[in-house]
mmCIF file of N, CA and C in Angstrom:
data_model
loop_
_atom_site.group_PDB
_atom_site.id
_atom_site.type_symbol
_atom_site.label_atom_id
_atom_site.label_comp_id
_atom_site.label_asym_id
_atom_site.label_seq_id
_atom_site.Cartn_x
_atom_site.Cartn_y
_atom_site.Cartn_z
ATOM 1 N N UNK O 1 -11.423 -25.625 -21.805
ATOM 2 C CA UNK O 1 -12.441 -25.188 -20.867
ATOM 3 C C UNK O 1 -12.180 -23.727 -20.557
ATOM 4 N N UNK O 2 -13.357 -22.689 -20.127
ATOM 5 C CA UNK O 2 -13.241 -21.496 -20.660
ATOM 6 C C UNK O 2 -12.222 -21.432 -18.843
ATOM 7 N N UNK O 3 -11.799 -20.162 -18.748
ATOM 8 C CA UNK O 3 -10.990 -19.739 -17.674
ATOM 9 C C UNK O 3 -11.907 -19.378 -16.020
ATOM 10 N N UNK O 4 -11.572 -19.914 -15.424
ATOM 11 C CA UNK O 4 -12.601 -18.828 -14.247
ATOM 12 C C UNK O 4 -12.641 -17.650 -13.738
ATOM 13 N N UNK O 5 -13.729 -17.240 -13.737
ATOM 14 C CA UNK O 5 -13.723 -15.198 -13.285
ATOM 15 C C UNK O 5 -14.439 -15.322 -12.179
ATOM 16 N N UNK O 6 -13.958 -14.920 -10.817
ATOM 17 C CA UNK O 6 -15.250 -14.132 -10.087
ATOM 18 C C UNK O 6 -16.277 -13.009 -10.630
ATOM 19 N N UNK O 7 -17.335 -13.386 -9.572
ATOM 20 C CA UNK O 7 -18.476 -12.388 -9.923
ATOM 21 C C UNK O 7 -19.239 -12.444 -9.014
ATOM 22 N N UNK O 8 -19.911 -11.454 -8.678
ATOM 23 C CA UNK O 8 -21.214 -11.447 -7.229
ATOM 24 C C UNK O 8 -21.324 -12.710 -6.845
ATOM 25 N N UNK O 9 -21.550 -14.223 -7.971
ATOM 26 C CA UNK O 9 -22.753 -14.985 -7.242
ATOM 27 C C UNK O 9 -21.390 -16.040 -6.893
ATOM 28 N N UNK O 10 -20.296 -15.877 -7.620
ATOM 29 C CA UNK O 10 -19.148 -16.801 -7.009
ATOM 30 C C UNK O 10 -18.149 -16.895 -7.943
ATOM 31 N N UNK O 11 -17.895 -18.365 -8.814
ATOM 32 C CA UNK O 11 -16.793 -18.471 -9.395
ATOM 33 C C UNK O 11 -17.572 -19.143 -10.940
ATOM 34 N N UNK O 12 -17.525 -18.488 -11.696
ATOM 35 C CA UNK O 12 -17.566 -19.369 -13.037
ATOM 36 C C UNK O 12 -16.811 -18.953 -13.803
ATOM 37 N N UNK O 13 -16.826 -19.773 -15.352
ATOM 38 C CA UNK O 13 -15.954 -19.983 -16.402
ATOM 39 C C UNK O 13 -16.425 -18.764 -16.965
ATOM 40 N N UNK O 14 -15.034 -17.776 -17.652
ATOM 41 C CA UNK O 14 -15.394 -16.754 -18.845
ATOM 42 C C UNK O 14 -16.290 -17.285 -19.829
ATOM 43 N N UNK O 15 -16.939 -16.626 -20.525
ATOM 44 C CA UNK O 15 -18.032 -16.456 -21.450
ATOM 45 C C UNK O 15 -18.808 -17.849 -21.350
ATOM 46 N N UNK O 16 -19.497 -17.797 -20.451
ATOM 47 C CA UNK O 16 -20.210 -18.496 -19.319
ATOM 48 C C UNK O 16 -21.446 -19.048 -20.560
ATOM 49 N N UNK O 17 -22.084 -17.964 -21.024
ATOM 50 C CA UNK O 17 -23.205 -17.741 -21.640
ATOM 51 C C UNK O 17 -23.597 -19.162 -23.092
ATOM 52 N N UNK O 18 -21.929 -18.857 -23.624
ATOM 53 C CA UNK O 18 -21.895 -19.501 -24.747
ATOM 54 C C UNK O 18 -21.877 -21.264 -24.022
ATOM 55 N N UNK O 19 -21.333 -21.446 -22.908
ATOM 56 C CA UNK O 19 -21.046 -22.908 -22.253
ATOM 57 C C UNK O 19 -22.315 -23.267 -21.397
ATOM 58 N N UNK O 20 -23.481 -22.720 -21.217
ATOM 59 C CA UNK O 20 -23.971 -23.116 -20.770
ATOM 60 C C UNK O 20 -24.746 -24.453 -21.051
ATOM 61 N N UNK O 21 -25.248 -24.502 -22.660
ATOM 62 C CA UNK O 21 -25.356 -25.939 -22.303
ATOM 63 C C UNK O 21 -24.889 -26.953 -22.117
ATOM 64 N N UNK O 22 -23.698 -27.084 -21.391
ATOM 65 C CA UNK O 22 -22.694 -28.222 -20.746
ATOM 66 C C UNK O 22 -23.020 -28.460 -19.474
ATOM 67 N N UNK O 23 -23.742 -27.385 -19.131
ATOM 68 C CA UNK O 23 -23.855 -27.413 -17.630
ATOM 69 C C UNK O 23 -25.129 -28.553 -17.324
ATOM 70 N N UNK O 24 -24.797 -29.418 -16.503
ATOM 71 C CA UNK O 24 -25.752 -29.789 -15.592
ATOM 72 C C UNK O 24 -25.841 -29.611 -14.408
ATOM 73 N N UNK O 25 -27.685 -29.595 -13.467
ATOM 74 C CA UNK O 25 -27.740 -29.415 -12.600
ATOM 75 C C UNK O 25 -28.641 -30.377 -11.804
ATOM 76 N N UNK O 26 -29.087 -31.356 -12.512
ATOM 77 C CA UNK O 26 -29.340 -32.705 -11.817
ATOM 78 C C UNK O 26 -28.378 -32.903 -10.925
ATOM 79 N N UNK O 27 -29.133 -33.358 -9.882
ATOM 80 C CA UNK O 27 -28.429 -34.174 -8.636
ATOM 81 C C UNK O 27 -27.629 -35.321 -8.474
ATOM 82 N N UNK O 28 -29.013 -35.698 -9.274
ATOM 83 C CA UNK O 28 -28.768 -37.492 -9.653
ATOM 84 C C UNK O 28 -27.384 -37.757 -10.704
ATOM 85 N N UNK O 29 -27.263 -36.727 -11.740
ATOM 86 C CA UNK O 29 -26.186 -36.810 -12.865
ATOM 87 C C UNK O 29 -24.838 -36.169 -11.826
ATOM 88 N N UNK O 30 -25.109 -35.252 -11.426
ATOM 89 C CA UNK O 30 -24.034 -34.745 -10.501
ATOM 90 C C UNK O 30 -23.295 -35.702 -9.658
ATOM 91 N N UNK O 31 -24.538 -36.603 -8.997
ATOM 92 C CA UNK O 31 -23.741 -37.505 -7.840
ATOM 93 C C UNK O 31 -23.117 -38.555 -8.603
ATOM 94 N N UNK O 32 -23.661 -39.145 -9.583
ATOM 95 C CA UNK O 32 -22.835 -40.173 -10.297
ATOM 96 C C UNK O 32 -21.744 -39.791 -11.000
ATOM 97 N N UNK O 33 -21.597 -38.420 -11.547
ATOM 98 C CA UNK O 33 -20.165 -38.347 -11.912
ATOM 99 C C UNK O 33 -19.391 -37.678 -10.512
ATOM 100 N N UNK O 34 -19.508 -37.463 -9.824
ATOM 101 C CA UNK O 34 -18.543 -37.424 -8.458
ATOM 102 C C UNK O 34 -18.093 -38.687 -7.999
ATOM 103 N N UNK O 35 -19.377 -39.477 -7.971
ATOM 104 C CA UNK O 35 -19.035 -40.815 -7.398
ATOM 105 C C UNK O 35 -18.011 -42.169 -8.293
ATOM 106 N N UNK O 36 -17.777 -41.400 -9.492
ATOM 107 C CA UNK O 36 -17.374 -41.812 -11.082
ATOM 108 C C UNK O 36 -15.966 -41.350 -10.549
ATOM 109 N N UNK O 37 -16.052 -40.267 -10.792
ATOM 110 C CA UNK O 37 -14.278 -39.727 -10.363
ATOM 111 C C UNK O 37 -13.584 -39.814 -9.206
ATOM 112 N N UNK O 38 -14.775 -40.393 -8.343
ATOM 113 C CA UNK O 38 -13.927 -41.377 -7.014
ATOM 114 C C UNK O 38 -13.733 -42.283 -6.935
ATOM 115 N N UNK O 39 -14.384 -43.068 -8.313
ATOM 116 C CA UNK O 39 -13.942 -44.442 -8.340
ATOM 117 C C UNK O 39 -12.443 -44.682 -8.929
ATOM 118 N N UNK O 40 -12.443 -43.809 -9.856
ATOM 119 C CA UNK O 40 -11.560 -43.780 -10.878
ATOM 120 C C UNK O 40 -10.469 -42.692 -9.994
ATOM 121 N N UNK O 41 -10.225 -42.471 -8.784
ATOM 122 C CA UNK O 41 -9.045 -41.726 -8.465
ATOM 123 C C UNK O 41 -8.648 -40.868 -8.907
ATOM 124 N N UNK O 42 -9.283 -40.520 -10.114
ATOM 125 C CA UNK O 42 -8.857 -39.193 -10.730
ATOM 126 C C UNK O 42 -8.386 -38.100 -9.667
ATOM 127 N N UNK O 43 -7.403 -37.494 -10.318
ATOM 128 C CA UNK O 43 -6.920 -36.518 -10.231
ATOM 129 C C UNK O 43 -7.072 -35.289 -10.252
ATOM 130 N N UNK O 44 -7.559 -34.381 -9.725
ATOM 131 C CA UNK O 44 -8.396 -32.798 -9.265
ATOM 132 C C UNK O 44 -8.111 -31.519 -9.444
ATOM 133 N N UNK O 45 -7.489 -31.357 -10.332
ATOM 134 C CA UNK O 45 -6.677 -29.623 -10.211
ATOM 135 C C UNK O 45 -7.732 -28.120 -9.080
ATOM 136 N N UNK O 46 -7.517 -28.205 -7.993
ATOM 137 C CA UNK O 46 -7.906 -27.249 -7.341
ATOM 138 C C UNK O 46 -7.149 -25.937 -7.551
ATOM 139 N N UNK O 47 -8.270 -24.880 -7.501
ATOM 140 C CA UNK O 47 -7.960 -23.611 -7.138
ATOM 141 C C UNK O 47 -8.592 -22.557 -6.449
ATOM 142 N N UNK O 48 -7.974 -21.879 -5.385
ATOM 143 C CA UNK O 48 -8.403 -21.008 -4.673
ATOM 144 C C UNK O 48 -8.738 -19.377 -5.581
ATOM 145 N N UNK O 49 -8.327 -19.351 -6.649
ATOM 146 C CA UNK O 49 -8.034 -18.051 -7.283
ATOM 147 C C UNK O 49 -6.475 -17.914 -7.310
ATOM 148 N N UNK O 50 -5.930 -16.819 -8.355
ATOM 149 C CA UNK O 50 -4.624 -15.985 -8.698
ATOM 150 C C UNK O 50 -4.107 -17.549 -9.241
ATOM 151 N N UNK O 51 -2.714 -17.710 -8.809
ATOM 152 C CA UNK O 51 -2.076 -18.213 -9.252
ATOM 153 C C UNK O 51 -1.916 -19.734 -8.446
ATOM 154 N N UNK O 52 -2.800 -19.751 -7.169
ATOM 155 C CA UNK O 52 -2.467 -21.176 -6.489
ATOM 156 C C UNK O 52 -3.432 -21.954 -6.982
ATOM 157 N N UNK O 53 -2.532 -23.285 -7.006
ATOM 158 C CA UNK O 53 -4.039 -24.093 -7.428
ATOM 159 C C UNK O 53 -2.783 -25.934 -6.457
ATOM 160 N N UNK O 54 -3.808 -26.727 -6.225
ATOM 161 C CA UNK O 54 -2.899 -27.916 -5.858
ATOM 162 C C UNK O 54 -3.579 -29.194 -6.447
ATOM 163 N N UNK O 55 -3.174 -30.183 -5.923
ATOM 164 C CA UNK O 55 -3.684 -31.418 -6.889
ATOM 165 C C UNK O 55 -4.116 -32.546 -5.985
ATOM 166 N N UNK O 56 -5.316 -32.647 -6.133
ATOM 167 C CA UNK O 56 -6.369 -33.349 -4.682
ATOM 168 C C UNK O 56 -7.056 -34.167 -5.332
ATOM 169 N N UNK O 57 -8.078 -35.099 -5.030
ATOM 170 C CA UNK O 57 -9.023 -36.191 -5.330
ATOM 171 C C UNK O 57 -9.595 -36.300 -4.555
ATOM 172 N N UNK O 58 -10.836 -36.879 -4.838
ATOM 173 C CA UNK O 58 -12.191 -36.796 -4.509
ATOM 174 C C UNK O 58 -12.333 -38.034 -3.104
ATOM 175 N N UNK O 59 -12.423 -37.753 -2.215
ATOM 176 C CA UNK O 59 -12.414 -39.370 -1.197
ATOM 177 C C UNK O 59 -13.702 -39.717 -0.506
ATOM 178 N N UNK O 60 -14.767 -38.611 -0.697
ATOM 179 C CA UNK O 60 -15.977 -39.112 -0.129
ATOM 180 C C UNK O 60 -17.461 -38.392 -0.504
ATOM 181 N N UNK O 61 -18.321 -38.809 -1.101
ATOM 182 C CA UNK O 61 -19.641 -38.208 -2.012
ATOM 183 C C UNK O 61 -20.275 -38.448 -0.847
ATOM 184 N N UNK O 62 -21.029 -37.601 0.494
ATOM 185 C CA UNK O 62 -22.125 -38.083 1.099
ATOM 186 C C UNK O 62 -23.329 -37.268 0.298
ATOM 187 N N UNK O 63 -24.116 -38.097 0.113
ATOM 188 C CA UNK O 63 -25.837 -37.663 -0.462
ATOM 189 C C UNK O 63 -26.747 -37.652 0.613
ATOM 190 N N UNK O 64 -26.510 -37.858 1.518
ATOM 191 C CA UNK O 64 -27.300 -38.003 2.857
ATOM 192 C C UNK O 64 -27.373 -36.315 3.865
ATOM 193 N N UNK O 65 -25.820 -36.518 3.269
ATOM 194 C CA UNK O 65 -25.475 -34.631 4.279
ATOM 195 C C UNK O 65 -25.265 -33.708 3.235
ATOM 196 N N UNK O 66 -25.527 -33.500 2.013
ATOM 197 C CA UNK O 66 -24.700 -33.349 0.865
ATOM 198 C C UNK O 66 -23.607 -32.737 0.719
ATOM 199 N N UNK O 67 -22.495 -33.491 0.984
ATOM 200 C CA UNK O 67 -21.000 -33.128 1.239
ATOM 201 C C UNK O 67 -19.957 -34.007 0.446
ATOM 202 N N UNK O 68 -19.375 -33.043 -0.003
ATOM 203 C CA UNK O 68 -18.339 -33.465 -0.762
ATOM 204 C C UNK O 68 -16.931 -33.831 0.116
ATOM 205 N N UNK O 69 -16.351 -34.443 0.283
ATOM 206 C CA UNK O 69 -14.734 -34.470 0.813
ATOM 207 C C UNK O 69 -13.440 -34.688 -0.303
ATOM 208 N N UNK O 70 -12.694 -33.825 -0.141
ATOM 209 C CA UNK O 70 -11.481 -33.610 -0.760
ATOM 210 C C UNK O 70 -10.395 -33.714 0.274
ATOM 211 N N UNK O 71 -9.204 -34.582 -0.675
ATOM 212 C CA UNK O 71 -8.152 -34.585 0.294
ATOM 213 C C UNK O 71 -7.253 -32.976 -0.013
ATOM 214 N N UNK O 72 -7.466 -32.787 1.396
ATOM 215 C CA UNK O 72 -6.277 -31.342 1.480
ATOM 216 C C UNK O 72 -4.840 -31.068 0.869
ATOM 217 N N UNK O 73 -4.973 -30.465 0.542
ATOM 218 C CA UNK O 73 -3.396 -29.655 -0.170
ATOM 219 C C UNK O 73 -1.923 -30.389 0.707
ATOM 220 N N UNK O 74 -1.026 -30.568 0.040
ATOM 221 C CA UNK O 74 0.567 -30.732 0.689
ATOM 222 C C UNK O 74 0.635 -29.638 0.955
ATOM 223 N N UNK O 75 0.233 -28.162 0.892
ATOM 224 C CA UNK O 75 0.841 -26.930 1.359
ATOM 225 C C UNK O 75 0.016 -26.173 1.941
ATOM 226 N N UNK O 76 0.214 -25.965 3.537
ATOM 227 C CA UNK O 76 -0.902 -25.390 4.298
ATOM 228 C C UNK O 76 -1.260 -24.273 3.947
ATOM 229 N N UNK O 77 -0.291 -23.453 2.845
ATOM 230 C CA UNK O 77 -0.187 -22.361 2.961
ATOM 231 C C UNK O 77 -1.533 -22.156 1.907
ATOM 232 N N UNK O 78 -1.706 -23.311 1.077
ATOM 233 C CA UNK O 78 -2.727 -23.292 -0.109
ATOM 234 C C UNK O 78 -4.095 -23.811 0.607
ATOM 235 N N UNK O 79 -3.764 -24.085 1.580
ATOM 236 C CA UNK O 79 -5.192 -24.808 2.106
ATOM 237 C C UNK O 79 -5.413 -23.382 2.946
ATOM 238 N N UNK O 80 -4.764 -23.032 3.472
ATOM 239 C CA UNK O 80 -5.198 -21.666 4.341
ATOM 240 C C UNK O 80 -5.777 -20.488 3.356
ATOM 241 N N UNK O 81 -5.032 -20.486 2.149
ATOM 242 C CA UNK O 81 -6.021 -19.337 1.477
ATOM 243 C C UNK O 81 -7.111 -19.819 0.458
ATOM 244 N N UNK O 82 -7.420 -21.465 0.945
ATOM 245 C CA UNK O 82 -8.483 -21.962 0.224
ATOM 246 C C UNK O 82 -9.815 -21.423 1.566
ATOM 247 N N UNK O 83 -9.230 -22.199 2.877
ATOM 248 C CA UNK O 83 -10.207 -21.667 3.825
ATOM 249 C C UNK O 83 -10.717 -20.237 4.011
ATOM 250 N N UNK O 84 -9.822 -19.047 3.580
ATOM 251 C CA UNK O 84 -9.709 -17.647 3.499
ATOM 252 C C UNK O 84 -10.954 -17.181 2.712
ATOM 253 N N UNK O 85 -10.559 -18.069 1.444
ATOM 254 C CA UNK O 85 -11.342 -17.251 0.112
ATOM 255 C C UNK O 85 -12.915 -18.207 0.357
ATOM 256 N N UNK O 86 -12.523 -19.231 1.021
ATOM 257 C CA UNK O 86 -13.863 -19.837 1.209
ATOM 258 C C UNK O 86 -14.968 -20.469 -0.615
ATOM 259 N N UNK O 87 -13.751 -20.553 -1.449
ATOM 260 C CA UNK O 87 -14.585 -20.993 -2.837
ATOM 261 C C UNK O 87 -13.036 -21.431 -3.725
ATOM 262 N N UNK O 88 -13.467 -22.589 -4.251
ATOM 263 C CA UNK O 88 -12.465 -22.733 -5.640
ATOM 264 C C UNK O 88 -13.272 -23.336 -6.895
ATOM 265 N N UNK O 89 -12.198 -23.250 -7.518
ATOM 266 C CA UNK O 89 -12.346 -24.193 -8.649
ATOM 267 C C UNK O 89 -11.951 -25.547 -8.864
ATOM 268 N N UNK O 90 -12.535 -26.777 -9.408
ATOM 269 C CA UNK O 90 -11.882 -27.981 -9.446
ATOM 270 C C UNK O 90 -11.754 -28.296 -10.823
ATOM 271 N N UNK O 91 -10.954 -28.502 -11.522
ATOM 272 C CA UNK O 91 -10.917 -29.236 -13.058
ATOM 273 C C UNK O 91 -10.001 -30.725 -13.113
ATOM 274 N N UNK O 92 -11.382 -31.221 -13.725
ATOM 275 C CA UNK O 92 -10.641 -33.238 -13.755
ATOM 276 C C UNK O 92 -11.164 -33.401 -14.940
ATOM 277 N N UNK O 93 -10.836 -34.474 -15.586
ATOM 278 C CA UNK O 93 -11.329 -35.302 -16.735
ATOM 279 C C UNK O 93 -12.241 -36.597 -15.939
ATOM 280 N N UNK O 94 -12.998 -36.965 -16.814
ATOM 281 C CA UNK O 94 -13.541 -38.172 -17.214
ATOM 282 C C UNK O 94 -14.025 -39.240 -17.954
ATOM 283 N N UNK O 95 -13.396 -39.673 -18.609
ATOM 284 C CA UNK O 95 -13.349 -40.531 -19.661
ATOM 285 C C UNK O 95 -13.379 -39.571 -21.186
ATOM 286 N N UNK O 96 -12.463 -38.924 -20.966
ATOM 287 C CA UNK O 96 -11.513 -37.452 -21.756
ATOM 288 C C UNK O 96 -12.644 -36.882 -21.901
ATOM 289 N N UNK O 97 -13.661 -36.503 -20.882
ATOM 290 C CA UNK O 97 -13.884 -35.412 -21.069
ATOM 291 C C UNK O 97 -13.712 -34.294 -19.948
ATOM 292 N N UNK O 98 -13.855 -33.340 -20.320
ATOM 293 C CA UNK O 98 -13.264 -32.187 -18.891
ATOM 294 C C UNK O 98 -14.508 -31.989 -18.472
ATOM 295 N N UNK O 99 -14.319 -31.801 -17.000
ATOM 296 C CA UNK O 99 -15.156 -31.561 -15.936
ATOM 297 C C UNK O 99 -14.865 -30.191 -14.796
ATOM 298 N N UNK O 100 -15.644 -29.651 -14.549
ATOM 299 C CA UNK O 100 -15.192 -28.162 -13.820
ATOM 300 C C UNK O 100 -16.864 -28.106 -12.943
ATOM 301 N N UNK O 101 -15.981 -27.858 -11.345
ATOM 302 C CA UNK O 101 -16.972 -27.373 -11.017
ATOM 303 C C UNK O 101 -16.559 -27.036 -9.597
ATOM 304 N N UNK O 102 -17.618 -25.830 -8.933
ATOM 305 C CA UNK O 102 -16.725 -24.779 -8.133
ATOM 306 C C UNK O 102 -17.650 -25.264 -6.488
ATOM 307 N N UNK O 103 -16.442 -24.930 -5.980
ATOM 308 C CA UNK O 103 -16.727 -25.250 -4.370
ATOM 309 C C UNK O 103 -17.083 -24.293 -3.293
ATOM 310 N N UNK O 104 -17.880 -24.323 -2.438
ATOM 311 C CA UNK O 104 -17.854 -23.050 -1.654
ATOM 312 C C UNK O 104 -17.759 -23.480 -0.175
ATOM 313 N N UNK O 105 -18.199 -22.440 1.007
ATOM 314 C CA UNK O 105 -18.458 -22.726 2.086
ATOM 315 C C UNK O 105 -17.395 -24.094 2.922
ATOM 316 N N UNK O 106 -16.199 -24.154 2.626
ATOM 317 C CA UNK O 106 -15.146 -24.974 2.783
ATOM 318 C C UNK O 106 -14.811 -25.114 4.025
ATOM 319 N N UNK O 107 -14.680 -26.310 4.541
ATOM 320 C CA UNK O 107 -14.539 -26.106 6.108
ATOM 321 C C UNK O 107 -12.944 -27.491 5.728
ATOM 322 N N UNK O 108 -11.948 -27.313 7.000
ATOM 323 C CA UNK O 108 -11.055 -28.984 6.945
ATOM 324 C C UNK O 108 -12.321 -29.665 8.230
ATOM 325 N N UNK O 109 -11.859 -31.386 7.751
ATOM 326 C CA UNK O 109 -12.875 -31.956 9.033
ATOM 327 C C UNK O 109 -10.935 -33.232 8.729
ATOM 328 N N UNK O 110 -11.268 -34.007 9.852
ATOM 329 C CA UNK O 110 -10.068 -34.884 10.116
ATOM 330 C C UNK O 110 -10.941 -35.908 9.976
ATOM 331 N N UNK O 111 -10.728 -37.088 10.191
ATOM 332 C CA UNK O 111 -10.929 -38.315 10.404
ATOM 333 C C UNK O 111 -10.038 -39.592 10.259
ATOM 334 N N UNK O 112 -9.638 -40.405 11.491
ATOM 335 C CA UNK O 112 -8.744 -40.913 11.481
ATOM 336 C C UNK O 112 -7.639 -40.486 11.237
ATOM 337 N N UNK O 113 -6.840 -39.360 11.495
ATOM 338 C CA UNK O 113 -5.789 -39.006 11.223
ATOM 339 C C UNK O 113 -5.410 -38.362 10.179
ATOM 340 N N UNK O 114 -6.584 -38.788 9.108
ATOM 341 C CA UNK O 114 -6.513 -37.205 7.864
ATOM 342 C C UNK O 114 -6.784 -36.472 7.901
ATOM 343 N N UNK O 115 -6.950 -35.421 7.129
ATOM 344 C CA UNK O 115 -7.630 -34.369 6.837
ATOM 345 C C UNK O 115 -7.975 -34.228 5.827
ATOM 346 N N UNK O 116 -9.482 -33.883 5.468
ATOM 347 C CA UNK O 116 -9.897 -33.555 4.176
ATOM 348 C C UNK O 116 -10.771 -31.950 4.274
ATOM 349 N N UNK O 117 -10.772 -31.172 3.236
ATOM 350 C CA UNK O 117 -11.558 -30.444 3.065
ATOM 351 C C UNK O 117 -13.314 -30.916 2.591
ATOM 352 N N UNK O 118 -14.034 -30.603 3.159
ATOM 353 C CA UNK O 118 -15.286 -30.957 3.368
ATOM 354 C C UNK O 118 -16.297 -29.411 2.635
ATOM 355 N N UNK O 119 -17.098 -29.899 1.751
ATOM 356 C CA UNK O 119 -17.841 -28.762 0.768
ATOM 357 C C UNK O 119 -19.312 -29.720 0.345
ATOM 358 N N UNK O 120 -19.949 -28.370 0.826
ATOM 359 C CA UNK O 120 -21.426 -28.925 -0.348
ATOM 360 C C UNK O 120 -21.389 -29.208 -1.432
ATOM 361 N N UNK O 121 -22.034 -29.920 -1.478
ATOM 362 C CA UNK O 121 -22.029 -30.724 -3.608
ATOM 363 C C UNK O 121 -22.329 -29.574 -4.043
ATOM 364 N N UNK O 122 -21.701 -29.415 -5.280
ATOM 365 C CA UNK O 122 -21.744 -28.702 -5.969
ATOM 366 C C UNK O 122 -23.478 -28.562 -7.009
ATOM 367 N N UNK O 123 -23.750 -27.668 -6.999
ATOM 368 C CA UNK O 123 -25.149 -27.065 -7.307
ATOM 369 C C UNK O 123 -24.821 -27.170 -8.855
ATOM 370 N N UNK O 124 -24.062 -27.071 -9.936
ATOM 371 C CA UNK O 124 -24.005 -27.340 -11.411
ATOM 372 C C UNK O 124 -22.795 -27.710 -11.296
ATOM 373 N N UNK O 125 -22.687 -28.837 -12.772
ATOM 374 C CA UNK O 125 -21.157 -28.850 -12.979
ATOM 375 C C UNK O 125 -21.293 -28.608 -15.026
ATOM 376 N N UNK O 126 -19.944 -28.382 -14.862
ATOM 377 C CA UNK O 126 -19.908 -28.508 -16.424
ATOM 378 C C UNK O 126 -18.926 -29.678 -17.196
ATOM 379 N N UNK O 127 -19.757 -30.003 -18.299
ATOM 380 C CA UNK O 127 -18.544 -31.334 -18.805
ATOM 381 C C UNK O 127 -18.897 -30.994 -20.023
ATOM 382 N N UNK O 128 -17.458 -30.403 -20.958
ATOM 383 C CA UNK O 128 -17.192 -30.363 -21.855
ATOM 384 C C UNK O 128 -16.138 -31.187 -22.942
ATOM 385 N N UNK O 129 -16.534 -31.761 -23.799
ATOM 386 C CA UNK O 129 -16.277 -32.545 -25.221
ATOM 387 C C UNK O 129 -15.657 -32.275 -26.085
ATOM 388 N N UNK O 130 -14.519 -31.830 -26.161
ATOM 389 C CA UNK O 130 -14.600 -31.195 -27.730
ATOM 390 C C UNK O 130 -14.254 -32.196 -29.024
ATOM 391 N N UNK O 131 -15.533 -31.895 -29.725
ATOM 392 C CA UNK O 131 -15.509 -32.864 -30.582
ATOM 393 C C UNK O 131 -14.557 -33.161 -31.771
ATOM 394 N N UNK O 132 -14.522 -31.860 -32.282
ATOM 395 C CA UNK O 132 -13.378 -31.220 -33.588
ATOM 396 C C UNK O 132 -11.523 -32.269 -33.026
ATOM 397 N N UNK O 133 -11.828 -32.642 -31.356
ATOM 398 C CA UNK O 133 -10.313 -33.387 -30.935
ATOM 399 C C UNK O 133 -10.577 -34.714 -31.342
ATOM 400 N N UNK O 134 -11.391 -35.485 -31.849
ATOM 401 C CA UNK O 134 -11.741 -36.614 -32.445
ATOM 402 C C UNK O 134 -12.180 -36.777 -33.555
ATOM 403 N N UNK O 135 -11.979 -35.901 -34.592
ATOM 404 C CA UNK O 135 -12.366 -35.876 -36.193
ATOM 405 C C UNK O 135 -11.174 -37.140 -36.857
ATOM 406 N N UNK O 136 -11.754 -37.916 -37.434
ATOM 407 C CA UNK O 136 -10.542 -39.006 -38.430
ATOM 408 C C UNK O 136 -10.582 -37.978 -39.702
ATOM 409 N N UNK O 137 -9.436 -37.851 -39.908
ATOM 410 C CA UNK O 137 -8.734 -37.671 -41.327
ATOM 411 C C UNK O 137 -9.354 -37.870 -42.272
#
């Protein structure tokens, strides 16, 4: 999956242009693979930018408010310059394929004693295949 660059409109993958048709921006496809990788517990590679990134999962799809919830970082120090920069990146698999897609407007909300980071659904995601990793001999 290509690398992420800032740019004016936020966070996307280098040579954006060539990946675009991976991207979807259905709602409907969007919410079912969120709601897919919360079933499945998957595992989240977050990043704020530079070099921090931590390892979170998905704990709540509302379609009603359209809000995403993520469980917060073990290190405040990564959740504080997630709240700072106010945008990351997320990369997970799903049923081997990779999935990337970027967060903004980040607020923490608690409930019951947790804390999760709370974000609008994401407006596109991308899920890339690579096929050439499944060629038989």
């Amino acid at each position: 999956m290509p690398d992420p660059q800032e740019n004016s409109a936020g966070v996307e993958p280098r040579g954006f242009g060539e990946y675009r048709r991976y991207v979807t921006e259905s709602r409907l496809e969007i919410n079912q693979i969120l709601h897919a990788l919360m079933r499945e517990s998957s595992l989240v590679t977050a990043s704020p930018g530079g070099d921090d990134f931590f390892l979170t999962s998905i704990v709540g799809v509302d379609e009603k408010s359209d809000q995403l919830l993520l469980e917060c970082g073990r290190s405040s120090a990564v959740t504080q310059r997630v709240l700072e920069t106010q945008r990351m990146i997320c990369n997970t698999s799903l049923d081997k394929i990779k999935i990337q897609f970027s967060c903004c407007d980040i607020e923490v909300s608690a409930d019951g004693g947790e804390t999760y980071l709370r974000t609008p659904l994401p407006s596109e995601l991308w899920r890339l295949l690579r096929r050439e990793n499944y060629r038989i001999p």
